[in-house]
Short mmCIF file of C-alpha atoms and ligand atoms in Angstrom, two decimals:
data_model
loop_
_atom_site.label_atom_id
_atom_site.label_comp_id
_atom_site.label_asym_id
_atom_site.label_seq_id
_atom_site.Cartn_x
_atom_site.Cartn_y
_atom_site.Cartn_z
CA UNK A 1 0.00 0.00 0.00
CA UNK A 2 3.16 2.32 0.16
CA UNK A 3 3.51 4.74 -2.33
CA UNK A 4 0.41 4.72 -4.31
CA UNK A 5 -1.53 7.61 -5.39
CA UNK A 6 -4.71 7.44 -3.71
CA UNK A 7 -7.30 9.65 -4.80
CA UNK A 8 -10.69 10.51 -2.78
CA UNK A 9 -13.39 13.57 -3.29
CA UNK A 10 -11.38 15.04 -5.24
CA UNK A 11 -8.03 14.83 -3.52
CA UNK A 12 -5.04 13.16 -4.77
CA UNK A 13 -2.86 11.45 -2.07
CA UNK A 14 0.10 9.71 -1.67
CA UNK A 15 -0.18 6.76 0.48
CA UNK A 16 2.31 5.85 3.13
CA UNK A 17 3.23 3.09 6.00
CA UNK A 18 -0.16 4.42 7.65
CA UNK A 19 -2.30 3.77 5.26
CA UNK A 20 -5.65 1.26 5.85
CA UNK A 21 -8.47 2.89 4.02
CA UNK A 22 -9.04 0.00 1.14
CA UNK A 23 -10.52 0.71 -2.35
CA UNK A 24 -13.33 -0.92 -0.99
CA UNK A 25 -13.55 1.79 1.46
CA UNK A 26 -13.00 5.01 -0.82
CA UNK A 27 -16.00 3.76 -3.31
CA UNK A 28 -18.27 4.35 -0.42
CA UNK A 29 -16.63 8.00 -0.06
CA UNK A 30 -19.50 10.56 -1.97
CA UNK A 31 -22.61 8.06 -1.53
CA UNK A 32 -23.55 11.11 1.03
CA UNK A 33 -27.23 8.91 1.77
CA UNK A 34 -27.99 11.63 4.19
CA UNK A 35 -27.95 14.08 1.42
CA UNK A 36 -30.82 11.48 -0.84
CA UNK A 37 -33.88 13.32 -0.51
CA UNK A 38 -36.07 10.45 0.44
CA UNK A 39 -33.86 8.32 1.83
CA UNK A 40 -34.23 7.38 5.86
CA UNK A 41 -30.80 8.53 7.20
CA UNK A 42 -32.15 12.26 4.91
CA UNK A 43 -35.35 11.96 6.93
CA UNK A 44 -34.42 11.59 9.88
CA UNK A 45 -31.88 14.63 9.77
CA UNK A 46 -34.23 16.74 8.52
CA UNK A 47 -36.43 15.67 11.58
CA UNK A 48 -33.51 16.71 14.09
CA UNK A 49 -32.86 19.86 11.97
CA UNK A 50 -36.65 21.11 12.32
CA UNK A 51 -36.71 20.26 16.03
CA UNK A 52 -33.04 22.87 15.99
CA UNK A 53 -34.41 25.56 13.94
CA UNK A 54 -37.67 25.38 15.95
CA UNK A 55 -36.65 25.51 19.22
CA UNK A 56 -33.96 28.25 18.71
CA UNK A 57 -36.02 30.99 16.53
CA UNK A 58 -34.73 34.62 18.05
CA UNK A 59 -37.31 37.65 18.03
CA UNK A 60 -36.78 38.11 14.20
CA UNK A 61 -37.92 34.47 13.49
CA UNK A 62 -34.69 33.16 12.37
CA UNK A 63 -33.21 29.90 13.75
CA UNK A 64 -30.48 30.22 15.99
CA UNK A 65 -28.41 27.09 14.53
CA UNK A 66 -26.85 26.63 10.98
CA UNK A 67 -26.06 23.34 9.14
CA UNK A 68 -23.47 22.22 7.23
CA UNK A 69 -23.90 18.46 5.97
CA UNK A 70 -21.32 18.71 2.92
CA UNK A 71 -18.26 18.62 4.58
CA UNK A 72 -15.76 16.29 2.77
CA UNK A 73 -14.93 13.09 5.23
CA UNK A 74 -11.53 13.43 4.36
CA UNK A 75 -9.94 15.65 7.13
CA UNK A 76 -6.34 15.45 8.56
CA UNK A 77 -5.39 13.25 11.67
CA UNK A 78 -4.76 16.71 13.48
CA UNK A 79 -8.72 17.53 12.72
CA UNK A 80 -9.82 14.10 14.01
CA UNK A 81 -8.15 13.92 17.21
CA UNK A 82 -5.23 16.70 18.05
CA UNK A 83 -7.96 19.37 17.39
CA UNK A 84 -10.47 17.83 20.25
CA UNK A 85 -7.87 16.98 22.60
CA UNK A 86 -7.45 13.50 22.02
CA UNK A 87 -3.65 12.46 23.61
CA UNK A 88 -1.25 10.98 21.16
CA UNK A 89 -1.07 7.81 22.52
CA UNK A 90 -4.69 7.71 22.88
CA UNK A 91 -6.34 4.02 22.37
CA UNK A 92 -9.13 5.71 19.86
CA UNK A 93 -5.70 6.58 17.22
CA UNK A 94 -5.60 2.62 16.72
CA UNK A 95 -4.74 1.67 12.81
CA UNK A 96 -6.81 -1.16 13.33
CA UNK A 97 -9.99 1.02 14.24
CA UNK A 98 -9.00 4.16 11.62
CA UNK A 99 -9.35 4.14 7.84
CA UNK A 100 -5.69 6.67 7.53
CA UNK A 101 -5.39 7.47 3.89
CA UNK A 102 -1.67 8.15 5.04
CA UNK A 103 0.07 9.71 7.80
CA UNK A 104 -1.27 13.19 7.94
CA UNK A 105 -4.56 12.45 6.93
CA UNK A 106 -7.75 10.33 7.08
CA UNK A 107 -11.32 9.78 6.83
CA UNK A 108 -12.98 11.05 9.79
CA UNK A 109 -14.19 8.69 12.74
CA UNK A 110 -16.58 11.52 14.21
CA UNK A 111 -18.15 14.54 13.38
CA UNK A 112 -16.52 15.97 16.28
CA UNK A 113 -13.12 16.25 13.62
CA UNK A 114 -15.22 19.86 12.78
CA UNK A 115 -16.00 21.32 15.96
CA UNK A 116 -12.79 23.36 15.33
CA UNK A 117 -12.62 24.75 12.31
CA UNK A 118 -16.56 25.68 12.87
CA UNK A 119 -15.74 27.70 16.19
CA UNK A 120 -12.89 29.36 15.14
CA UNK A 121 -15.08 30.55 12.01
CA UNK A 122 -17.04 32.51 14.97
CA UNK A 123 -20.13 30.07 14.94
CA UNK A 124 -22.09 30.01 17.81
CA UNK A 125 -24.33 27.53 17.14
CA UNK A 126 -24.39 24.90 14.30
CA UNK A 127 -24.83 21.15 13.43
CA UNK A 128 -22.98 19.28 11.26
CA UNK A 129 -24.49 15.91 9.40
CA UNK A 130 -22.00 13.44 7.96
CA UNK A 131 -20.76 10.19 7.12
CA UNK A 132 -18.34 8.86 9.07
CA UNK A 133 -15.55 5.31 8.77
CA UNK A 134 -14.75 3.00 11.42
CA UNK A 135 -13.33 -0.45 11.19
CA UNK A 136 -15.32 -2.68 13.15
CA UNK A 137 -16.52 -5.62 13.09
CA UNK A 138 -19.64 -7.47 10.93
CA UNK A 139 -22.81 -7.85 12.02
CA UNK A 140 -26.32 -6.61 11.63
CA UNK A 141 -25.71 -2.77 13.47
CA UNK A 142 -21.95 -1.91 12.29
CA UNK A 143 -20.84 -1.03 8.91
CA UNK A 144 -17.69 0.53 8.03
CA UNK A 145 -19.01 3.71 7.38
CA UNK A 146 -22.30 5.67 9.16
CA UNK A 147 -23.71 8.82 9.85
CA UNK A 148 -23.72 11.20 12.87
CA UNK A 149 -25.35 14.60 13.76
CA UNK A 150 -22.83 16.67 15.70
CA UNK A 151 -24.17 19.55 18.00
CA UNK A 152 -22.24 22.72 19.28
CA UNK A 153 -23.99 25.82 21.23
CA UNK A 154 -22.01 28.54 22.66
CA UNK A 155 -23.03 31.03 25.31
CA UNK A 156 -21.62 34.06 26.29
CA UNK A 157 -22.15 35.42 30.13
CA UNK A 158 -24.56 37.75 28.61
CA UNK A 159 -27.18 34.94 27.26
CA UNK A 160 -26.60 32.71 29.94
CA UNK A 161 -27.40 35.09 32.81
CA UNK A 162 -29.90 37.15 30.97
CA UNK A 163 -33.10 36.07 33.38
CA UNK A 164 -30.77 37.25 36.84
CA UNK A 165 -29.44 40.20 35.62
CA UNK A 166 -29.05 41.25 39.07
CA UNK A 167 -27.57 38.11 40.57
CA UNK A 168 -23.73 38.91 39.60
CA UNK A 169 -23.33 35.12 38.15
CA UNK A 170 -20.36 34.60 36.51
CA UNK A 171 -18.69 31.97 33.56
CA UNK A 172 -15.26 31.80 35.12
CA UNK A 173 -13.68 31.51 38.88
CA UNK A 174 -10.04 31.06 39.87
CA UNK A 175 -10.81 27.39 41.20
CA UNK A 176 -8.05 25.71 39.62
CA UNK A 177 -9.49 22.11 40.71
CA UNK A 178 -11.32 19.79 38.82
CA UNK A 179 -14.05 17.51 40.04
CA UNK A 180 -16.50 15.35 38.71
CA UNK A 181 -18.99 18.15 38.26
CA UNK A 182 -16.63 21.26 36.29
CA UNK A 183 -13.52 21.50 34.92
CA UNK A 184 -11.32 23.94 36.47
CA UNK A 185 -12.12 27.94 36.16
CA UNK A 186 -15.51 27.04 34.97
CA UNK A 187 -18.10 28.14 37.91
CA UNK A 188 -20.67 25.35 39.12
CA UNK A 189 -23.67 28.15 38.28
CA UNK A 190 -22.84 28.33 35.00
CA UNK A 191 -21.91 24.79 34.02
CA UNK A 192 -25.48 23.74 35.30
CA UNK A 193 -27.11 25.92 33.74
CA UNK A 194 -25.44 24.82 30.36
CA UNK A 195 -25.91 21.19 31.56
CA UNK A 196 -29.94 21.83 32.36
CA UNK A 197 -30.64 23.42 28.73
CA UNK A 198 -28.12 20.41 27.27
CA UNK A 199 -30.34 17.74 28.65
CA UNK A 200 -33.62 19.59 28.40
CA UNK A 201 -32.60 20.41 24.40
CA UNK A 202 -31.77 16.26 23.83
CA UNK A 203 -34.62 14.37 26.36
CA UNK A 204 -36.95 17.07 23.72
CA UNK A 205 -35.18 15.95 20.40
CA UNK A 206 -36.05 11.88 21.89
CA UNK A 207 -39.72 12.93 22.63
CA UNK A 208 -39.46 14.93 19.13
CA UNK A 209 -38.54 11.59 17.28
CA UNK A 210 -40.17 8.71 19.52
CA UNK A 211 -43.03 10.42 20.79
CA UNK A 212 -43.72 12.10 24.83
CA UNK A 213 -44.04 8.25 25.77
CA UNK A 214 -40.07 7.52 25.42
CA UNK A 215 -38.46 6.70 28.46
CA UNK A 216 -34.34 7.91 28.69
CA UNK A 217 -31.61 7.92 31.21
CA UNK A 218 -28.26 9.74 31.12
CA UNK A 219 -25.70 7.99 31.95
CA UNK A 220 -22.10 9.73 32.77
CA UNK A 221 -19.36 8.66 30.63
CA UNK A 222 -15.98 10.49 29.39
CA UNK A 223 -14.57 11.92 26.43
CA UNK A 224 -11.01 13.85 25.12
CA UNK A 225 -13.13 16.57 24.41
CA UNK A 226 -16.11 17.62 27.13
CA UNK A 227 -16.29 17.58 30.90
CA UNK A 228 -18.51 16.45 32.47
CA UNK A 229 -19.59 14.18 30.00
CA UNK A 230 -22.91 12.34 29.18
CA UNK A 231 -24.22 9.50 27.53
CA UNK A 232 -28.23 9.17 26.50
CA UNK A 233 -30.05 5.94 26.19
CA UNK A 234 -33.33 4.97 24.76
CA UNK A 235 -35.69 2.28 26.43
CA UNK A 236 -36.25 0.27 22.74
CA UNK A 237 -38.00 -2.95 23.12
CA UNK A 238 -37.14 -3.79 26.64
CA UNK A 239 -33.59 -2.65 26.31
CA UNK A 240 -31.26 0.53 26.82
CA UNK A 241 -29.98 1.27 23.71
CA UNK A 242 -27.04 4.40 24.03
CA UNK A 243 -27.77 6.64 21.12
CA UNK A 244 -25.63 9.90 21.66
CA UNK A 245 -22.41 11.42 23.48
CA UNK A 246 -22.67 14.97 24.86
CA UNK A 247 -21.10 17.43 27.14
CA UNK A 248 -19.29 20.89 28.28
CA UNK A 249 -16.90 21.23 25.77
CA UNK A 250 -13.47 21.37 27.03
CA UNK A 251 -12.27 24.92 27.28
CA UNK A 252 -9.03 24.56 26.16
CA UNK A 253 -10.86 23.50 22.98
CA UNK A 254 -12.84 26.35 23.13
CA UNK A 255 -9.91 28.98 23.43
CA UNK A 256 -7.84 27.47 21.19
CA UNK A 257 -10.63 28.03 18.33
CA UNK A 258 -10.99 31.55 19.50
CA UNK A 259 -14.16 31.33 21.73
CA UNK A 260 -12.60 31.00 25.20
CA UNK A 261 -14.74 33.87 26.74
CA UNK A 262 -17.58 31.37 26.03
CA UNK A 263 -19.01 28.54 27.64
CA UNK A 264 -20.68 25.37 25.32
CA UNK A 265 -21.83 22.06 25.30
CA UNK A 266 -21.36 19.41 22.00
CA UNK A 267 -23.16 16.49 21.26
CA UNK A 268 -22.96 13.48 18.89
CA UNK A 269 -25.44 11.45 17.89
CA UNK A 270 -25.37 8.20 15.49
CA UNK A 271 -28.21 8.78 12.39
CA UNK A 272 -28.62 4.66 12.46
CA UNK A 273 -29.20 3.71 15.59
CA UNK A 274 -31.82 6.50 15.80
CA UNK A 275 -33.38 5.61 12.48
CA UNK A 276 -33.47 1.99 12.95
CA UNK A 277 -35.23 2.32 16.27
CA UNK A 278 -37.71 4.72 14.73
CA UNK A 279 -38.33 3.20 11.22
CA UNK A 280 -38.12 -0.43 12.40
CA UNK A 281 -35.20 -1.27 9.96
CA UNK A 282 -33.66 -4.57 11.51
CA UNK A 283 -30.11 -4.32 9.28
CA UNK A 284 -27.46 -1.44 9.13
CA UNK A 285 -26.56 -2.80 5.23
CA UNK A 286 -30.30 -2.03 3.99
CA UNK A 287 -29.21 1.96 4.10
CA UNK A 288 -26.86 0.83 1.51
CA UNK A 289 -29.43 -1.14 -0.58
CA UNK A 290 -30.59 0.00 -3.83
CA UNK A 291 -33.76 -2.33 -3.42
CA UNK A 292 -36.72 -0.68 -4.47
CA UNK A 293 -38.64 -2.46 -2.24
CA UNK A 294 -36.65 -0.81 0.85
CA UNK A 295 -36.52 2.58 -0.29
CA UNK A 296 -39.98 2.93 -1.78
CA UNK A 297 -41.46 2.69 1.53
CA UNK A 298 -40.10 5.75 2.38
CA UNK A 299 -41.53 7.72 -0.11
CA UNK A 300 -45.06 8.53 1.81
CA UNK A 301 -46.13 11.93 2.46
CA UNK A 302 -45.61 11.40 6.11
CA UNK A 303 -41.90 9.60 5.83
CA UNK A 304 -41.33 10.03 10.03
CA UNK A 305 -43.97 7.67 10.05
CA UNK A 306 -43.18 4.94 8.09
CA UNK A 307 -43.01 1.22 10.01
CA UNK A 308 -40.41 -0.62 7.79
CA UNK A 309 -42.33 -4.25 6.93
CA UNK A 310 -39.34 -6.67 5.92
CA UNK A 311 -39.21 -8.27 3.20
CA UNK A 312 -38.96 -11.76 3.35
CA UNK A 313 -34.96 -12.75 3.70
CA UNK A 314 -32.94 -14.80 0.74
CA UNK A 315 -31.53 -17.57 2.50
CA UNK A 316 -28.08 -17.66 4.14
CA UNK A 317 -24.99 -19.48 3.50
CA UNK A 318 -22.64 -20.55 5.83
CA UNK A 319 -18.63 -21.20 5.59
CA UNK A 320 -15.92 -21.36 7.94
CA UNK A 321 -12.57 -20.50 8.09
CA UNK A 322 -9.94 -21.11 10.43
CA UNK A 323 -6.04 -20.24 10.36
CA UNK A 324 -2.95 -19.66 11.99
CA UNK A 325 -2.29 -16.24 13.47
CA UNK A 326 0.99 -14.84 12.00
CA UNK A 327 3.60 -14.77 14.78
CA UNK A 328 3.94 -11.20 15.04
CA UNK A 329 0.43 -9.97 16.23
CA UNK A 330 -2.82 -9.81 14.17
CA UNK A 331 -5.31 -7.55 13.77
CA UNK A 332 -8.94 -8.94 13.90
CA UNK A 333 -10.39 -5.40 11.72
CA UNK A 334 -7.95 -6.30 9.13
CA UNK A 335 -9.90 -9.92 8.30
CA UNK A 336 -12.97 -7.88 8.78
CA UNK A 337 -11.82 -5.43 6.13
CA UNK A 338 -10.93 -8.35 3.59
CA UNK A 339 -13.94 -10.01 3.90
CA UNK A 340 -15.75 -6.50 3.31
CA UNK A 341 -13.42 -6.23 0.14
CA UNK A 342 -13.79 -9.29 -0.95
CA UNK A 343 -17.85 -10.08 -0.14
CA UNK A 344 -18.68 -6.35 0.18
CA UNK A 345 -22.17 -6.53 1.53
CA UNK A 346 -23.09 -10.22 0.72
CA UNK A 347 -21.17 -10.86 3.98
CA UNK A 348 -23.34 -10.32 7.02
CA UNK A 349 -22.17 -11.58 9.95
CA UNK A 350 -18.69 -12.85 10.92
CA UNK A 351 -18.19 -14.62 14.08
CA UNK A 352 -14.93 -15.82 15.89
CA UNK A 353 -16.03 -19.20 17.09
CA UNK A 354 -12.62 -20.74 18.39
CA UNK A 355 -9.19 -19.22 19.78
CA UNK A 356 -6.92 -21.30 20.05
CA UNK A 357 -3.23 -21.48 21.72
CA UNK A 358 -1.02 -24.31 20.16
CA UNK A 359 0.35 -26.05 23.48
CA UNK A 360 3.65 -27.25 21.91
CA UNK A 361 4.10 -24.04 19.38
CA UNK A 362 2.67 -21.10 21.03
CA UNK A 363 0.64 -20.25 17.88
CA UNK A 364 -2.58 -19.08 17.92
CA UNK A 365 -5.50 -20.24 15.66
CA UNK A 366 -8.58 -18.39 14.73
CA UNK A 367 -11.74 -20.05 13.06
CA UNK A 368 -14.68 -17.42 11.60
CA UNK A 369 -18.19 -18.37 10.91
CA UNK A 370 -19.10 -16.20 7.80
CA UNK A 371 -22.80 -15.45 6.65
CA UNK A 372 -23.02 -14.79 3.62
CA UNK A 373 -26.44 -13.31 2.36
CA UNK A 374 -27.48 -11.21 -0.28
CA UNK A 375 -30.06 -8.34 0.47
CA UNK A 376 -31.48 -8.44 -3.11
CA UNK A 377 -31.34 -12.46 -4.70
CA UNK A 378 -30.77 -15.96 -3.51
CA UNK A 379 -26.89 -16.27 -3.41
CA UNK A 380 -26.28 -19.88 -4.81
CA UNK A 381 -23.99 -22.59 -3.48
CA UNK A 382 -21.19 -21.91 -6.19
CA UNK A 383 -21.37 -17.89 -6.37
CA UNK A 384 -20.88 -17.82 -2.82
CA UNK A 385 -18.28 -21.06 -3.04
CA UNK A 386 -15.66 -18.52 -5.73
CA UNK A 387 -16.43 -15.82 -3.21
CA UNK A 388 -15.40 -17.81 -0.42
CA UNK A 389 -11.91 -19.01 -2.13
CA UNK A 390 -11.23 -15.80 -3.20
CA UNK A 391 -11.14 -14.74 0.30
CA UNK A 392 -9.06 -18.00 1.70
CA UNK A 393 -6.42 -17.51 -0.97
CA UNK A 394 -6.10 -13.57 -0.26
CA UNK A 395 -6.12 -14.42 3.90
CA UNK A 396 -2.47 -16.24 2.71
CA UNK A 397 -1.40 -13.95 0.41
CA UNK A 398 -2.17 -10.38 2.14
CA UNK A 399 -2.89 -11.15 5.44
CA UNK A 400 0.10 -13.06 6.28
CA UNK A 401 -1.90 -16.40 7.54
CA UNK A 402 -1.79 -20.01 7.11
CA UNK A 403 -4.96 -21.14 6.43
CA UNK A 404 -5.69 -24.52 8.20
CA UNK A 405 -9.05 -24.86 5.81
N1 LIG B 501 -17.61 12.20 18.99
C1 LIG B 501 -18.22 11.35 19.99
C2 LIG B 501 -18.36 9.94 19.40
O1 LIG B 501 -18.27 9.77 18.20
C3 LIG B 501 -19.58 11.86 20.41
C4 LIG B 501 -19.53 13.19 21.10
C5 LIG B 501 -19.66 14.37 20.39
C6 LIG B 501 -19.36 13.26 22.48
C7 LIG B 501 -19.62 15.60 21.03
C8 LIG B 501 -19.31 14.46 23.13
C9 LIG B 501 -19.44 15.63 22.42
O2 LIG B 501 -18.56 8.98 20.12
#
């Protein structure tokens, strides 16, 4: 992979001894589905849009928050992490979670890579809609590339204080500590007043989408790039499901983009999880499907209604793989990544069903289940049987394993 000229929305690259985005990859790059009028991951940012310019109209009637959803996913590893404060040796940096294109730059992992750049462009209030890579592994809620909503609102002392004009409240202290409430030099008042409208503005964007019957929890977490920091989950079908991050944003963030006299809060939020709680859809892959019969049902005049009936599955087919580990480490995303090149979406679920340590040789042994399934057709014995060899004899020649069969 060294050396090659990658090219990606419109950039021309050179790639280096950090590169893992795969061809594969890159052909997803300008797909943009939550810029298809029509399609779900559209609607449902349109729906959390509304409920933003609604609920932030000023005296003249215009919204308070701006969106930008045509940023280009290709941003530099400084925009990604250095920008929000993530440390250098920082587990999230991982090649084997991170599509680099090479060393300097990437395809973003979060929405948060713009907070930044937006900020410093004197923004106080914006979301940003976009897709986003992460190498993961395959099953029916993770693809290599989704969506997010990001969230940023900035207050000065003036808006935030505005109903006690007379109280003498204040952003900033001298309190150099930090506990699990505030970050240092940020005064309790203010930070829970940011914190109230924070969780007010999200549990109303939950009872926005899912209706005033939703039940949510907040749960406190930790990122780089807020303190405190917060986590919101959904009650969906028995079960809390986490579907955003959120928080004071860091103010070193904040001064460093030119804001420091201000005080705000950031969220993220992940556009699938959300939509296929709301619309029913039981497989992250059927965003990606050009099946009529899945993206028809959208187009209803009342879309944010629309229960998703399945249509009735192709059957599956199963193989197995097993090899030897190569001796100097191995990287389970990097199968994962083959099998996407090589099966691309036919492959929905792969499972590790044995480990196993050699007594005698210390080597270790790996065997994946692999469903293969099409969205569209019945796959059939031999189609899948070609795809399946193709990906045994590239596990020996690019992954550096010994296939045991
Ligand atoms: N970027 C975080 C993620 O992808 C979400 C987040 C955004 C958290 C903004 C806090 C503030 O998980």
């Amino acid at each position: 992979s060294q050396d090659h000229e990658i090219s990606v929305s419109g950039k021309k690259l050179i790639s280096d001894d950090f590169t893992t985005a795969t061809p594969k990859i890159l052909s997803r790059v300008g797909a943009n589905l939550h810029n298809q009028e029509g399609h779900p991951l559209c609607i449902i940012k349109e729906q959390i849009r509304d409920y933003f310019y609604r609920s932030s109209l000023n005296k003249r009637g215009n919204p308070l928050f701006s969106i930008y959803d045509n940023l280009s996913p290709v941003v530099t590893v400084w925009q990604n992490f250095d920008s929000v404060l993530v440390p250098g040796d920082h587990v999230s940096r991982r090649k084997g979670d991170n599509y680099y294109l090479n060393r300097e730059f990437m395809l973003r992992a979060h929405t948060s890579a713009h907070q930044h750049e937006l900020v410093n462009s004197g923004l106080d209030a914006f979301l940003v809609a976009g897709d986003v890579y992460r190498r993961d592994e395959i099953d029916a809620t993770h693809f290599p590339v989704f969506h997010q909503m990001e969230g940023v609102r900035l207050f000065s002392d003036f808006e935030l204080f505005d109903k006690y004009p007379d109280a003498k409240l204040k952003l900033f202290c001298n309190d150099p500590v930090r506990i699990q409430e505030k970050q240092e030099h940020h005064t309790l008042e203010a930070v829970k007043l940011v914190e109230f409208d924070l969780k007010q503005t999200l549990e109303g964007l939950a009872k926005y989408l899912f209706g005033e019957e939703i039940e949510v929890r907040w749960v406190v977490t930790d990122f780089p790039f807020t303190h405190p920091s917060f986590e919101l989950e959904i009650k969906f079908q028995g079960e809390w499901l986490e579907v955003l991050g959120c928080g004071i944003m860091e103010q070193e963030l904040l001064h460093s983009a030119g804001a420091g006299h201000k005080i705000g809060y950031a969220f993220g939020l992940g556009l699938e999880r959300l939509a296929m709680v709301l619309f029913n859809i039981p497989d992250i892959r059927l965003f990606w499907s050009l099946d009529p019969r899945f993206i028809n049902q959208f187009k209803v005049p009342d879309p944010q209604k629309v229960k998703f009936k399945p249509f009735s599955k192709f059957p599956p087919v199963f193989h197995d793989i097993s090899f030897w580990c190569p001796d100097d480490g191995f990287i389970s995303n990097d199968f994962y990544d083959l099998v996407r090149s090589v099966a691309g979406e036919t492959a929905e679920k792969v499972e590790l069903i044995d480990d196993f340590l050699h007594p005698k040789t210390g080597r270790i042994s790996h065997c994946y289940r692999i469903t293969y399934r099409s969205m569209d057709k019945t796959l059939t014995k031999d189609e899948v049987g070609l795809i399946h060899s193709d990906l045994t004899s590239k596990c020996n020649t690019l992954l550096g394993v010994e296939v045991r069969g």
